[in-house]
Tab-separated table of C-alpha atoms and ligand atoms in Angstrom:
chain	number	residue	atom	x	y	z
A	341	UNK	CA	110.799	66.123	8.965
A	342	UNK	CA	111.003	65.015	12.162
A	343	UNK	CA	111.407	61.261	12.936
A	344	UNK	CA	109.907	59.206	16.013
A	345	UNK	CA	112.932	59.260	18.135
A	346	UNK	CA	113.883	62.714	17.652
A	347	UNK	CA	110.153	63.322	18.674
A	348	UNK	CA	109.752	61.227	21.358
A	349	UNK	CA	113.060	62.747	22.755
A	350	UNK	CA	113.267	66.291	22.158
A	351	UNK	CA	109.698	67.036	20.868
A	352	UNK	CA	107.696	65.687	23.379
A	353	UNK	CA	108.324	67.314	26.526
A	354	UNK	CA	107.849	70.750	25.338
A	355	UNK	CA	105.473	72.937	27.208
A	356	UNK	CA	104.068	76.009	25.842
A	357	UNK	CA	104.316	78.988	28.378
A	358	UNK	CA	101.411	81.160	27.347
A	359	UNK	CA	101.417	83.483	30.416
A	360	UNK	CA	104.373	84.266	29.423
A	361	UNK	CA	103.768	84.535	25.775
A	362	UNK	CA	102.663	87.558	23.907
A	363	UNK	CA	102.002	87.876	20.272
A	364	UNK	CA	105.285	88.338	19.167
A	365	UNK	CA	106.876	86.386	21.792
A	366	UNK	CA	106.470	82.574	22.815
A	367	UNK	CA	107.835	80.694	25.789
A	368	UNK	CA	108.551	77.602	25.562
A	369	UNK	CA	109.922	75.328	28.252
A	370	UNK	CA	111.955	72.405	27.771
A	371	UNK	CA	113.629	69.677	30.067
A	372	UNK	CA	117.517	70.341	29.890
A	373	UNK	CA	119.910	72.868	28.485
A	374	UNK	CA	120.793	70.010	25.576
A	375	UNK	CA	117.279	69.747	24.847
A	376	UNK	CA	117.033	73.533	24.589
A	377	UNK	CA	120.117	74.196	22.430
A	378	UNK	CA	118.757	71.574	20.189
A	379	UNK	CA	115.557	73.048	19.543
A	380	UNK	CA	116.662	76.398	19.314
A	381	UNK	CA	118.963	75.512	16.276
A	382	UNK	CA	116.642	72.852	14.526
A	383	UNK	CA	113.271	73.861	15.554
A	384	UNK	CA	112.644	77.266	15.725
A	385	UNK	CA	112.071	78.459	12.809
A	386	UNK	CA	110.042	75.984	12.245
A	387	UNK	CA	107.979	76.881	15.402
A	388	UNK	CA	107.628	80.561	14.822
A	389	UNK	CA	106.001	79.891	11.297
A	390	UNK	CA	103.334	78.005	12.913
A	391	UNK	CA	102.422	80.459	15.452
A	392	UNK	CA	102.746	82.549	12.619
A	393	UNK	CA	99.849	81.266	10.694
A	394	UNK	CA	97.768	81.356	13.589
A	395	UNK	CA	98.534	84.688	14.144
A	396	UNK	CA	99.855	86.175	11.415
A	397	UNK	CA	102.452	87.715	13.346
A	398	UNK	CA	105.833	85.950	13.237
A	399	UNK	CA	106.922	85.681	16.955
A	400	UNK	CA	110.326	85.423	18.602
A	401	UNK	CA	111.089	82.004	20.035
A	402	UNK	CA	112.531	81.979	23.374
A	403	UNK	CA	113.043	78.578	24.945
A	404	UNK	CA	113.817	77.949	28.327
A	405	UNK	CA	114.579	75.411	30.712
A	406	UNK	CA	112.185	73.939	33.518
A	407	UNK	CA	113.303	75.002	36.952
A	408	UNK	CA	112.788	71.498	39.308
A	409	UNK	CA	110.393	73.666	42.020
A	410	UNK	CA	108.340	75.385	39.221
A	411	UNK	CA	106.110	72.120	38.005
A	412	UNK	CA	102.562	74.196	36.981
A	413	UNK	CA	102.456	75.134	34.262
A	414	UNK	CA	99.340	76.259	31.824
A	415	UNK	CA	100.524	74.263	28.541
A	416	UNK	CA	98.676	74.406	25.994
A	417	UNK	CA	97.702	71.480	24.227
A	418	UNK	CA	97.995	71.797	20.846
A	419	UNK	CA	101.531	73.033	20.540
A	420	UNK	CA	103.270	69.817	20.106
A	421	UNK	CA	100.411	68.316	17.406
A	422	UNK	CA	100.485	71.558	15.843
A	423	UNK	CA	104.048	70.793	15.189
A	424	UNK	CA	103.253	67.312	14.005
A	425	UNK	CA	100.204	68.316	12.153
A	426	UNK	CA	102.258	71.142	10.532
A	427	UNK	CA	100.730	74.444	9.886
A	428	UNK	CA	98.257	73.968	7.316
A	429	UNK	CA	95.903	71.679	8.327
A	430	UNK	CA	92.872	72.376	9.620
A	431	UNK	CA	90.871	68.868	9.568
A	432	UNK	CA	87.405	68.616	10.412
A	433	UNK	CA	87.104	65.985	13.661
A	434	UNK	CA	83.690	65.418	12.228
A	435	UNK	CA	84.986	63.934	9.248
A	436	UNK	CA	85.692	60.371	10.160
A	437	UNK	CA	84.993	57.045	8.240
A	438	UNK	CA	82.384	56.237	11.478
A	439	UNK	CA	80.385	59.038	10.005
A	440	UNK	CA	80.175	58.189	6.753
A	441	UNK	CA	77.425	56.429	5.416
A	442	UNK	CA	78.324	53.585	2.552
A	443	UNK	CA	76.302	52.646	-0.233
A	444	UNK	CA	76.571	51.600	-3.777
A	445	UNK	CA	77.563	55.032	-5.364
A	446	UNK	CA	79.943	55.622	-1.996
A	447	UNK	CA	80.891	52.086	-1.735
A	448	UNK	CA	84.478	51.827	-3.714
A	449	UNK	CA	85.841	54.976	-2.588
A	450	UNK	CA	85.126	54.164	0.510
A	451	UNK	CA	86.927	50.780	0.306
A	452	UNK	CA	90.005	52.376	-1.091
A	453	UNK	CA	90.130	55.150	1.444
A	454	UNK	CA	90.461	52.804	4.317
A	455	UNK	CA	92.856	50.619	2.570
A	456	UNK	CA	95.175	53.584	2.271
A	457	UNK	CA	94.905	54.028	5.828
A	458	UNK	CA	96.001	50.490	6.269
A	459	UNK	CA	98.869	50.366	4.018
A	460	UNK	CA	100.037	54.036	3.054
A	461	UNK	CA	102.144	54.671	0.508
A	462	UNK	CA	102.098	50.922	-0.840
A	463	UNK	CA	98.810	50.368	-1.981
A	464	UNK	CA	97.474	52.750	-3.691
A	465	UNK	CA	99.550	55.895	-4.354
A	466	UNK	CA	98.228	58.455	-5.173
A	467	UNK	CA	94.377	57.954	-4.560
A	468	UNK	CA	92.363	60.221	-7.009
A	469	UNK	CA	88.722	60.611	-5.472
A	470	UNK	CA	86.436	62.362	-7.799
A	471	UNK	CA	82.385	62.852	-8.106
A	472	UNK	CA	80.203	65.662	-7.985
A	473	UNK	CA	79.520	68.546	-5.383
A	474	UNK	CA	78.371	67.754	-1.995
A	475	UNK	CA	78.812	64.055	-2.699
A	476	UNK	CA	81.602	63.246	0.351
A	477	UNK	CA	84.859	63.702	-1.720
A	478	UNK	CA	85.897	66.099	1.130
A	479	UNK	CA	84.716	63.966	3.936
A	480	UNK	CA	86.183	60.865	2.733
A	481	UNK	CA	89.734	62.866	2.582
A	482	UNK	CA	89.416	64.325	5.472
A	483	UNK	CA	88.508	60.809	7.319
A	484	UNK	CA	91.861	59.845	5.834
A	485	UNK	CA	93.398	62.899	7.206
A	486	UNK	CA	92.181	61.887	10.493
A	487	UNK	CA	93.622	58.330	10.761
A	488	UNK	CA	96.820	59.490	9.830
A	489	UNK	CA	96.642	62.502	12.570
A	490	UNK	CA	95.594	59.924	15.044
A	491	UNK	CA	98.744	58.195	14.615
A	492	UNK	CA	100.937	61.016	15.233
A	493	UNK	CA	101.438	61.392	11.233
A	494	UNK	CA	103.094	64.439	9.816
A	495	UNK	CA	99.518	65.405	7.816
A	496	UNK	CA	98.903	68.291	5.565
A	497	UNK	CA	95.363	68.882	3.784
A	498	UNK	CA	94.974	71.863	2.069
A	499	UNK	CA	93.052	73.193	-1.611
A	500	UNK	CA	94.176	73.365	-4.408
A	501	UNK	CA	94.155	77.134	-3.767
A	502	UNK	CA	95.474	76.991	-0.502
A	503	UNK	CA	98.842	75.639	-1.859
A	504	UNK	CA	99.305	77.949	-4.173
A	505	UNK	CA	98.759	80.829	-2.357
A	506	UNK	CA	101.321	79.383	0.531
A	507	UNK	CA	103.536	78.994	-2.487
A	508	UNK	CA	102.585	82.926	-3.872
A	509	UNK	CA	103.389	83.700	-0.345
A	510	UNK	CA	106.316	82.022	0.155
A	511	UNK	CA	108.362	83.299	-3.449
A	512	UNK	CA	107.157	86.791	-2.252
A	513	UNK	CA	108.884	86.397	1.075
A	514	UNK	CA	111.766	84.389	-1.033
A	515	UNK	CA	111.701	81.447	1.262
A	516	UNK	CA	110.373	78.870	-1.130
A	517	UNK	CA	112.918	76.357	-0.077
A	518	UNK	CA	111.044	76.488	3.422
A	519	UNK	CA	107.718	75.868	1.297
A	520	UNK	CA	109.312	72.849	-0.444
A	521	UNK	CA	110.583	71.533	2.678
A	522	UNK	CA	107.148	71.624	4.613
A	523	UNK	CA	105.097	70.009	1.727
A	524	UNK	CA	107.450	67.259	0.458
A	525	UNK	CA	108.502	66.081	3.996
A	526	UNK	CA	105.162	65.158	5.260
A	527	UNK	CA	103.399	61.419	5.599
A	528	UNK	CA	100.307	62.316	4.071
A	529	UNK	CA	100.230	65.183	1.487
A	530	UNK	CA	96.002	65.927	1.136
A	531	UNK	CA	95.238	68.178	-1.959
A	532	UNK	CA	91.567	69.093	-2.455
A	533	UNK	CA	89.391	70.592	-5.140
A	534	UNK	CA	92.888	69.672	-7.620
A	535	UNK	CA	90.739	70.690	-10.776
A	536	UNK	CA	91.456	74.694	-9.964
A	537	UNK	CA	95.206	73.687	-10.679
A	538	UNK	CA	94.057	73.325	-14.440
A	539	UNK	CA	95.802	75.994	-16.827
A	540	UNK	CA	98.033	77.213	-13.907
A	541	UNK	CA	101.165	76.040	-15.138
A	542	UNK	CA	103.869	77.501	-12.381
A	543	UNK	CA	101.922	75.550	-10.115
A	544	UNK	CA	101.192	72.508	-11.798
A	545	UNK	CA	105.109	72.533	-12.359
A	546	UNK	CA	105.739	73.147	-8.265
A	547	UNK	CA	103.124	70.081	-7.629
A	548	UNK	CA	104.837	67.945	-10.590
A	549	UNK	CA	107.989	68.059	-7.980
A	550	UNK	CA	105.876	67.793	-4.744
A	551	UNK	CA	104.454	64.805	-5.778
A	552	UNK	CA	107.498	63.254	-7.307
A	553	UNK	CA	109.219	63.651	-4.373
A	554	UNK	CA	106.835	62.505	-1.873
A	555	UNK	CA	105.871	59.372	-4.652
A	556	UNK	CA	109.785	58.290	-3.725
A	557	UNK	CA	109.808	58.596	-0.894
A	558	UNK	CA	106.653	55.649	-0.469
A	559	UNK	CA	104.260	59.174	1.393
A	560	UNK	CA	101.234	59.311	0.627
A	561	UNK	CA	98.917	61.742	-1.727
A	562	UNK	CA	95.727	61.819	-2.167
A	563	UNK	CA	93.978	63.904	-4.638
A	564	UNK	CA	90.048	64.547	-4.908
A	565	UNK	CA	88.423	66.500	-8.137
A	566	UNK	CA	84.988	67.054	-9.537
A	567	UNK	CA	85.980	64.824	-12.238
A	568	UNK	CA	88.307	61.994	-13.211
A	569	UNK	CA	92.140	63.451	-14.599
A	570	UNK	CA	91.511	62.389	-18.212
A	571	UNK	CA	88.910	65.114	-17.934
A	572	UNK	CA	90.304	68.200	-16.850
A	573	UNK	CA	91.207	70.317	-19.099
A	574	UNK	CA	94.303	72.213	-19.267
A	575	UNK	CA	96.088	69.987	-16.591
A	576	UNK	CA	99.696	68.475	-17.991
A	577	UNK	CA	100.314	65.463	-19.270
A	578	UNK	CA	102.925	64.272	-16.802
A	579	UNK	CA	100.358	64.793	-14.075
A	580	UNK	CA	97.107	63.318	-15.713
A	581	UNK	CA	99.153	60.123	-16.336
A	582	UNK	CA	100.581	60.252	-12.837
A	583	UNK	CA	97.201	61.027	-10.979
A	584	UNK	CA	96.019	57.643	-12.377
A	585	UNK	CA	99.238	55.783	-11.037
A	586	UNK	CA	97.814	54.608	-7.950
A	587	UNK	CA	94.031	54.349	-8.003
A	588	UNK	CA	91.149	56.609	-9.192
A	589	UNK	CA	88.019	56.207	-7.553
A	590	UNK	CA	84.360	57.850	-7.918
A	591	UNK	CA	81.482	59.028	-6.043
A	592	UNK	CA	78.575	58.546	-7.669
A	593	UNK	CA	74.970	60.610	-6.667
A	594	UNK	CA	73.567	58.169	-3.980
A	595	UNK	CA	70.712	55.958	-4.466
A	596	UNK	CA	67.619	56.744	-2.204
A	597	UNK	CA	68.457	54.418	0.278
A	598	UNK	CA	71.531	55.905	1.148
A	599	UNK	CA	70.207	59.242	1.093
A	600	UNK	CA	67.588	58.474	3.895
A	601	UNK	CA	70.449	56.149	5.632
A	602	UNK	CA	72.866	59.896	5.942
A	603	UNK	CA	69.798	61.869	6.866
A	604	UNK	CA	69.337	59.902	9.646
A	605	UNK	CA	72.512	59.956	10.592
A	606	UNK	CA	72.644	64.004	10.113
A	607	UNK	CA	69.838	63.883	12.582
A	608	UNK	CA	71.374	61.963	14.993
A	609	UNK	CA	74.592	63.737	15.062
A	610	UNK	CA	72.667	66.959	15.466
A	611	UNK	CA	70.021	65.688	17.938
A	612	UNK	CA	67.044	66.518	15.508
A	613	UNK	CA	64.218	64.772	15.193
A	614	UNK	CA	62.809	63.799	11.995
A	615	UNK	CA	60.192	61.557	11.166
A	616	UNK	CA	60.689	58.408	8.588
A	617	UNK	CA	57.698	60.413	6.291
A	618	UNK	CA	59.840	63.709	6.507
A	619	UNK	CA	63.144	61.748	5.588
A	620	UNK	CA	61.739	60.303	2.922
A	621	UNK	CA	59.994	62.805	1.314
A	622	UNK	CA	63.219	65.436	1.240
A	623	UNK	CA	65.036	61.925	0.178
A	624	UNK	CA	62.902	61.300	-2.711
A	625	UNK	CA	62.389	64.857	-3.293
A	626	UNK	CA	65.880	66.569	-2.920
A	627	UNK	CA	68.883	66.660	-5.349
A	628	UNK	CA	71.678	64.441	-4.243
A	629	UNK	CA	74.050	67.134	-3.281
A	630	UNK	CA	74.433	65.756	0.722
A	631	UNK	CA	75.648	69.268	1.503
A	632	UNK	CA	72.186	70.677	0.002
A	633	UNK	CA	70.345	68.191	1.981
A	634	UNK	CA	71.793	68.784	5.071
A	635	UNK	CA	71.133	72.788	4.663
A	636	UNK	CA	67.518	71.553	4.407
A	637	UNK	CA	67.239	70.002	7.470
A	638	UNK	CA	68.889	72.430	9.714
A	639	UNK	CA	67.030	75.065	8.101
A	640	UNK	CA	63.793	72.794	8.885
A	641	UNK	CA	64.665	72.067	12.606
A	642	UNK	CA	65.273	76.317	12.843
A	643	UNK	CA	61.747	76.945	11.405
A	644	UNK	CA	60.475	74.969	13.757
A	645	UNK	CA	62.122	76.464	16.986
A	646	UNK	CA	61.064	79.363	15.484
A	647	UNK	CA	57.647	78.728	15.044
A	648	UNK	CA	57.331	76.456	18.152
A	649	UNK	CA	55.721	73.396	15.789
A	650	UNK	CA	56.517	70.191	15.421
A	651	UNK	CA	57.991	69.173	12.009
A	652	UNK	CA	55.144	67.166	10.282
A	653	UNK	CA	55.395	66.377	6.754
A	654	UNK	CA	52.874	69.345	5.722
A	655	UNK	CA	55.115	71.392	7.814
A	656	UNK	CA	58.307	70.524	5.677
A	657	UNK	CA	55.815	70.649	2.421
A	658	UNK	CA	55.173	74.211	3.878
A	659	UNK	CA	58.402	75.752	4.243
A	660	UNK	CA	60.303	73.680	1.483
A	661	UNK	CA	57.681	74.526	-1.318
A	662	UNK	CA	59.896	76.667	-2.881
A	663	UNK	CA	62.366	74.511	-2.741
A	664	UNK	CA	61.439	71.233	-3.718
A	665	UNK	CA	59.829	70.586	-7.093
A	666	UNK	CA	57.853	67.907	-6.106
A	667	UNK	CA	58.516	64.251	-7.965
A	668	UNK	CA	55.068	62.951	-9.014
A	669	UNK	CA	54.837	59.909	-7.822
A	670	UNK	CA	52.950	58.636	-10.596
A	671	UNK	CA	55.491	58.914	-12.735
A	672	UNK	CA	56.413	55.706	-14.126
A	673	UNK	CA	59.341	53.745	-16.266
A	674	UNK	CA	56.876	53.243	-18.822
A	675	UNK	CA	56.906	57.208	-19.525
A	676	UNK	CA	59.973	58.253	-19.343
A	677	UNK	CA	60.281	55.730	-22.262
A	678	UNK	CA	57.621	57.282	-23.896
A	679	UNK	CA	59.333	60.548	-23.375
A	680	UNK	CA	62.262	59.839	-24.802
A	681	UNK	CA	61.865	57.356	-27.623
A	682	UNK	CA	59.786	60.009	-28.681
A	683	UNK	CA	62.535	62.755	-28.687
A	684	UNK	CA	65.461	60.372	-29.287
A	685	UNK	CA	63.863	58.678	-32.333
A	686	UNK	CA	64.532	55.416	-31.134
A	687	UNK	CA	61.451	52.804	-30.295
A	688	UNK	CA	60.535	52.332	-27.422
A	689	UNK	CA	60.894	48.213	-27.637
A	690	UNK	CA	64.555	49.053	-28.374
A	691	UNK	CA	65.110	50.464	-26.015
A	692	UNK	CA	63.712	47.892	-23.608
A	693	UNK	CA	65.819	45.227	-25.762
A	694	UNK	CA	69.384	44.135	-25.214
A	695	UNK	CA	70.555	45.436	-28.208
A	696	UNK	CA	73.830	47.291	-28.038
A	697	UNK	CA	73.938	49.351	-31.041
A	698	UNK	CA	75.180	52.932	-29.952
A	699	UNK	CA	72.152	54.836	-30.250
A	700	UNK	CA	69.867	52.589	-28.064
A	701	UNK	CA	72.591	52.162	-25.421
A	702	UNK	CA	72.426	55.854	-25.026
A	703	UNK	CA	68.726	56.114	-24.950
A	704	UNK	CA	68.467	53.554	-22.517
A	705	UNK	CA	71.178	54.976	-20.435
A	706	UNK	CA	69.498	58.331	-20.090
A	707	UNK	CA	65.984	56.287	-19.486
A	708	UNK	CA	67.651	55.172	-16.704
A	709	UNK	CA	69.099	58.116	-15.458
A	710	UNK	CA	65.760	60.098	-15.526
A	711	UNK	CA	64.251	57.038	-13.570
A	712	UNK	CA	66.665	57.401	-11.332
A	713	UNK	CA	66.299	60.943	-10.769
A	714	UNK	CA	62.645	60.980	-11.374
A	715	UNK	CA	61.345	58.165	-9.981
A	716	UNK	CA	61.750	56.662	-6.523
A	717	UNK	CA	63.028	53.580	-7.834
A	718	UNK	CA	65.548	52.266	-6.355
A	719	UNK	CA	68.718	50.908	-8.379
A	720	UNK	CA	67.846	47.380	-7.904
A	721	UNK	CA	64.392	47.988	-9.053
A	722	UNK	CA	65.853	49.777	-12.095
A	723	UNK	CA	68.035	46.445	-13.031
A	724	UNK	CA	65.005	44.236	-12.621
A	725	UNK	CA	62.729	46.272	-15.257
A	726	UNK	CA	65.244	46.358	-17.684
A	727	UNK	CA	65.753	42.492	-17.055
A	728	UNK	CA	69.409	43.550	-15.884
A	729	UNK	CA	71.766	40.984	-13.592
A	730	UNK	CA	71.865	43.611	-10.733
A	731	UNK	CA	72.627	47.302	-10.122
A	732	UNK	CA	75.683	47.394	-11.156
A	733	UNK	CA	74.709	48.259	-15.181
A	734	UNK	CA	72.487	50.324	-13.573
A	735	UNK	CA	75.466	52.698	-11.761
A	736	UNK	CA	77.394	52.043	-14.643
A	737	UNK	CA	74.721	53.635	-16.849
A	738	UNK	CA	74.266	56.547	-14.216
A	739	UNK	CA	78.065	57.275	-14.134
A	740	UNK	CA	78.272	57.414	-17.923
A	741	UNK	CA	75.338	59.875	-18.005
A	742	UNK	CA	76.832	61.865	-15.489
A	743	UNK	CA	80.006	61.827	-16.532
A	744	UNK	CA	78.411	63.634	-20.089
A	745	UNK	CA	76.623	65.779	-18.656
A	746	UNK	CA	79.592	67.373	-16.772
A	747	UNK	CA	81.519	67.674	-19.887
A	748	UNK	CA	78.741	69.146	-22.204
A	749	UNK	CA	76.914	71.777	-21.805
A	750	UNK	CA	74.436	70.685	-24.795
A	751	UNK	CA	73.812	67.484	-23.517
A	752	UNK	CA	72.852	68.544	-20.352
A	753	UNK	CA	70.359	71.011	-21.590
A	754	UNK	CA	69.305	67.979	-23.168
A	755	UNK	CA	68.850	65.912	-19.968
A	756	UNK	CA	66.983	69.069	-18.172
A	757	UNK	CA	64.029	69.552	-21.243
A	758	UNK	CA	63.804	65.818	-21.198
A	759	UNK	CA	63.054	66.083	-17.793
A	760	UNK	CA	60.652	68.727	-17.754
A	761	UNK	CA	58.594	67.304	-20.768
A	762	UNK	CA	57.959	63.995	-18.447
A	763	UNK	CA	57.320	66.061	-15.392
A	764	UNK	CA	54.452	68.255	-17.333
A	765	UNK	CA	53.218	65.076	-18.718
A	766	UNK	CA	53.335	66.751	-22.218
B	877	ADP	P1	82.306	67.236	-1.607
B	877	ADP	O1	83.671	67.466	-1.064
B	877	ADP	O2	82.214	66.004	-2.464
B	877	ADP	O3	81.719	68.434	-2.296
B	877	ADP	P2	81.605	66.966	1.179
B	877	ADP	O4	82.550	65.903	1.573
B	877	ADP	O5	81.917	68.350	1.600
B	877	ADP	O6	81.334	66.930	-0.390
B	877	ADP	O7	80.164	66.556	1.696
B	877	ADP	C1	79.107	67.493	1.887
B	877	ADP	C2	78.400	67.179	3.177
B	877	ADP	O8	77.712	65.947	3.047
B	877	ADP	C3	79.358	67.000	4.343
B	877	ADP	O9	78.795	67.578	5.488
B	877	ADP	C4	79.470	65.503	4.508
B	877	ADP	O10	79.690	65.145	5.846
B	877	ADP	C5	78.119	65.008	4.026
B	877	ADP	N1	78.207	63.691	3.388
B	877	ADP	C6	78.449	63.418	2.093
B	877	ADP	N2	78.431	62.106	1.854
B	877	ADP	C7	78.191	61.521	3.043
B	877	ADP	C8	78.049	60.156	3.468
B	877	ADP	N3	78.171	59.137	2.605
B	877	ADP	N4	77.795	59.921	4.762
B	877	ADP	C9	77.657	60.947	5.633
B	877	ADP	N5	77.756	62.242	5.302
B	877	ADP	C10	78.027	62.541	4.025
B	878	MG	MG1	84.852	69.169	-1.149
């Protein structure tokens, strides 16, 4: 761990020498022969394994000092953030809070992720992000990630997997007190995709020590997963009921709005040009997975180079035909009820009521999911049919429905016949 001063003093001033350096060999120069000794006792080792995970070859250090006459030198710029970023972590520069579009299903994760920018460690430690695929988990953590770089943090973001193979790979080359050192001596400890740690119990035990460590020491973790700890299985007690210590978060599928609000960004990041027609039809038309969406729309813009045309929206009807099932527009509240008071046994006045017996609250809750997913309504909209305060019920109601359908197979089955029965109009 290195602290400010020892940074600003010794750290600093280091230049890289790279035509000097080979592969197995790296140059660096430093101010004075203090400077030098100091490094070469405290900070080489440490050096080497970074240029060793860039390389994979695990290079001599030689450090040596700067002659007064010799001033240019090529250095190499991302030697002394490397050291600061430490090896593993590769953040995405894209990924920043500026980017990210907020709305309703977005909205509290997003709030929490900036407050742990603004007070790490205190507020909320750790911060458990969860939601589906392609939703932002990853760019939300990596905006964090970001932040914390910016400020000259010690950050490491890595998988799940990526932390236990650097842990595989560190027993095999029996330096796992190096491993320990590099991941519990860092501001900002990142761990993605955590649900792959479930049933891997050497791991889960390594982490159980990482985190305590880090916890006590005020760093920061934060922790993203496809779903919230209570629900994945095989992960140990001790860590379900820490992951919830600080402050668990979801991303909810975003409403249509927000969809067309991070197309348009998409667009404008990548200089394509979409018209409001074409956004909204992929919008309305497209699954929520972001990642999905934004696939769409470079592979759009491509078949349009290609083809030297301009993207109209029978153009994107043209080439996305196989991809998008088409919503009907015509399909309405009023039939989705139909649908599934029909299937559900439940009337469909019941439904429509305010009654909270079990059975209607679930039919209603998947009424409004399918509206949601079939319907362009917006959430808003949703809330005002069923007489509702505001959206909120209405993302509660989604969450709950999605939060089923990721833990049962059956019930999603469920959800997808439902579904096709109201889009053939049976
Ligand atoms: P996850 O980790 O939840 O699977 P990602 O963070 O990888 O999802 O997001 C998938 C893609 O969608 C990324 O390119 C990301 O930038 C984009 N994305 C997701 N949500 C948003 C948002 N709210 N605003 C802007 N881009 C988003
Ligand atoms: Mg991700």
């Amino acid at each position: 761990m290195v602290n400010e001063i020892e940074f600003n003093r010794y750290l600093k001033n280091i230049r890289y020498i790279e035509n000097q350096s080979k592969s197995d060999l790296v140059v660096l120069e430093v101010l004075n022969p203090f400077i030098a000794s100091w490094i070469k006792t405290k900070y080489s080792e440490k050096i080497a394994d970074l240029f060793e995970i860039e390389t994979n070859v695990k290079p001599k250090i030689e450090i040596r000092i700067k002659s007064k006459k010799k001033q240019k030198v090529k250095i190499k710029e991302g030697l002394i953030q490397d050291i600061k970023l430490t090896k593993s972590t590769i953040l995405n520069p894209a990924y920043t809070f500026n980017s990210f579009i907020v709305g309703h299903s977005n909205q509290f994760a997003y709030t929490v992720a900036k407050s742990v920018c603004e007070q790490p460690g205190k507020l909320y430690n750790p911060l458990f992000i969860y939601g589906g695929v392609g939703l932002g988990k990853t760019h939300l953590l990596q905006s964090i990630g970001n932040i914390f770089a910016s400020q000259e943090k010690v950050v490491i973001y890595v998988t799940i997997e990526q932390f236990l193979n650097d842990f595989t790979d560190h027993l095999r080359n029996k330096t796992p007190d190096r491993f320990r050192e590099k991941y519990r001596n860092c501001d900002l400890l990142v761990i993605d995709d955590i649900q792959f740690i479930s049933g891997k119990e050497k791991i889960q035990e390594e982490f159980f020590h990482t985190f305590n460590e880090l916890y006590q020491s005020k760093k920061q973790i934060v922790l993203a997963a496809d779903k919230e700890p209570r629900n994945i299985a095989g992960l140990e007690d001790r860590l379900k009921s820490r992951f919830v210590w600080g402050q668990v978060a979801d991303i909810q599928p975003p409403e249509l709005e927000t969809k067309i609000a991070i197309i348009k960004k998409k667009c404008e990041l990548d200089f394509i040009n979409l018209s409001n027609d074409v956004i909204e039809y992929i919008a309305t038309n497209m699954d929520e997975n972001i990642r999905e969406i934004e696939g769409t729309i470079i592979k759009l813009n491509a078949f349009s180079k290609m083809i030297g045309q301009q993207i109209t929206l029978e153009f994107t009807k043209e080439v996305l035909k196989e991809q998008i099932k088409e919503k009907k527009e015509n399909i309405t509240i009023d039939q989705i009820i139909e649908v599934v008071s029909k299937e559900l046994n439940v009337k469909p006045s019941e439904i429509k009521s305010k009654s909270r017996s079990q059975s209607i609250v679930n039919a209603r809750r998947i009424v409004i999911y399918l509206a949601r997913n079939l319907t362009p309504n917006s959430m808003p909209i949703i809330a005002n049919y069923f007489g509702m305060k505001d959206h909120t019920a209405v993302s509660h109601a989604m969450k709950k429905i999605n939060e089923i359908i990721n833990n049962d197979a059956n019930f999603k089955v469920i959800i997808s016949q439902l579904s096709n029965k109201i889009n053939t109009n049976e």
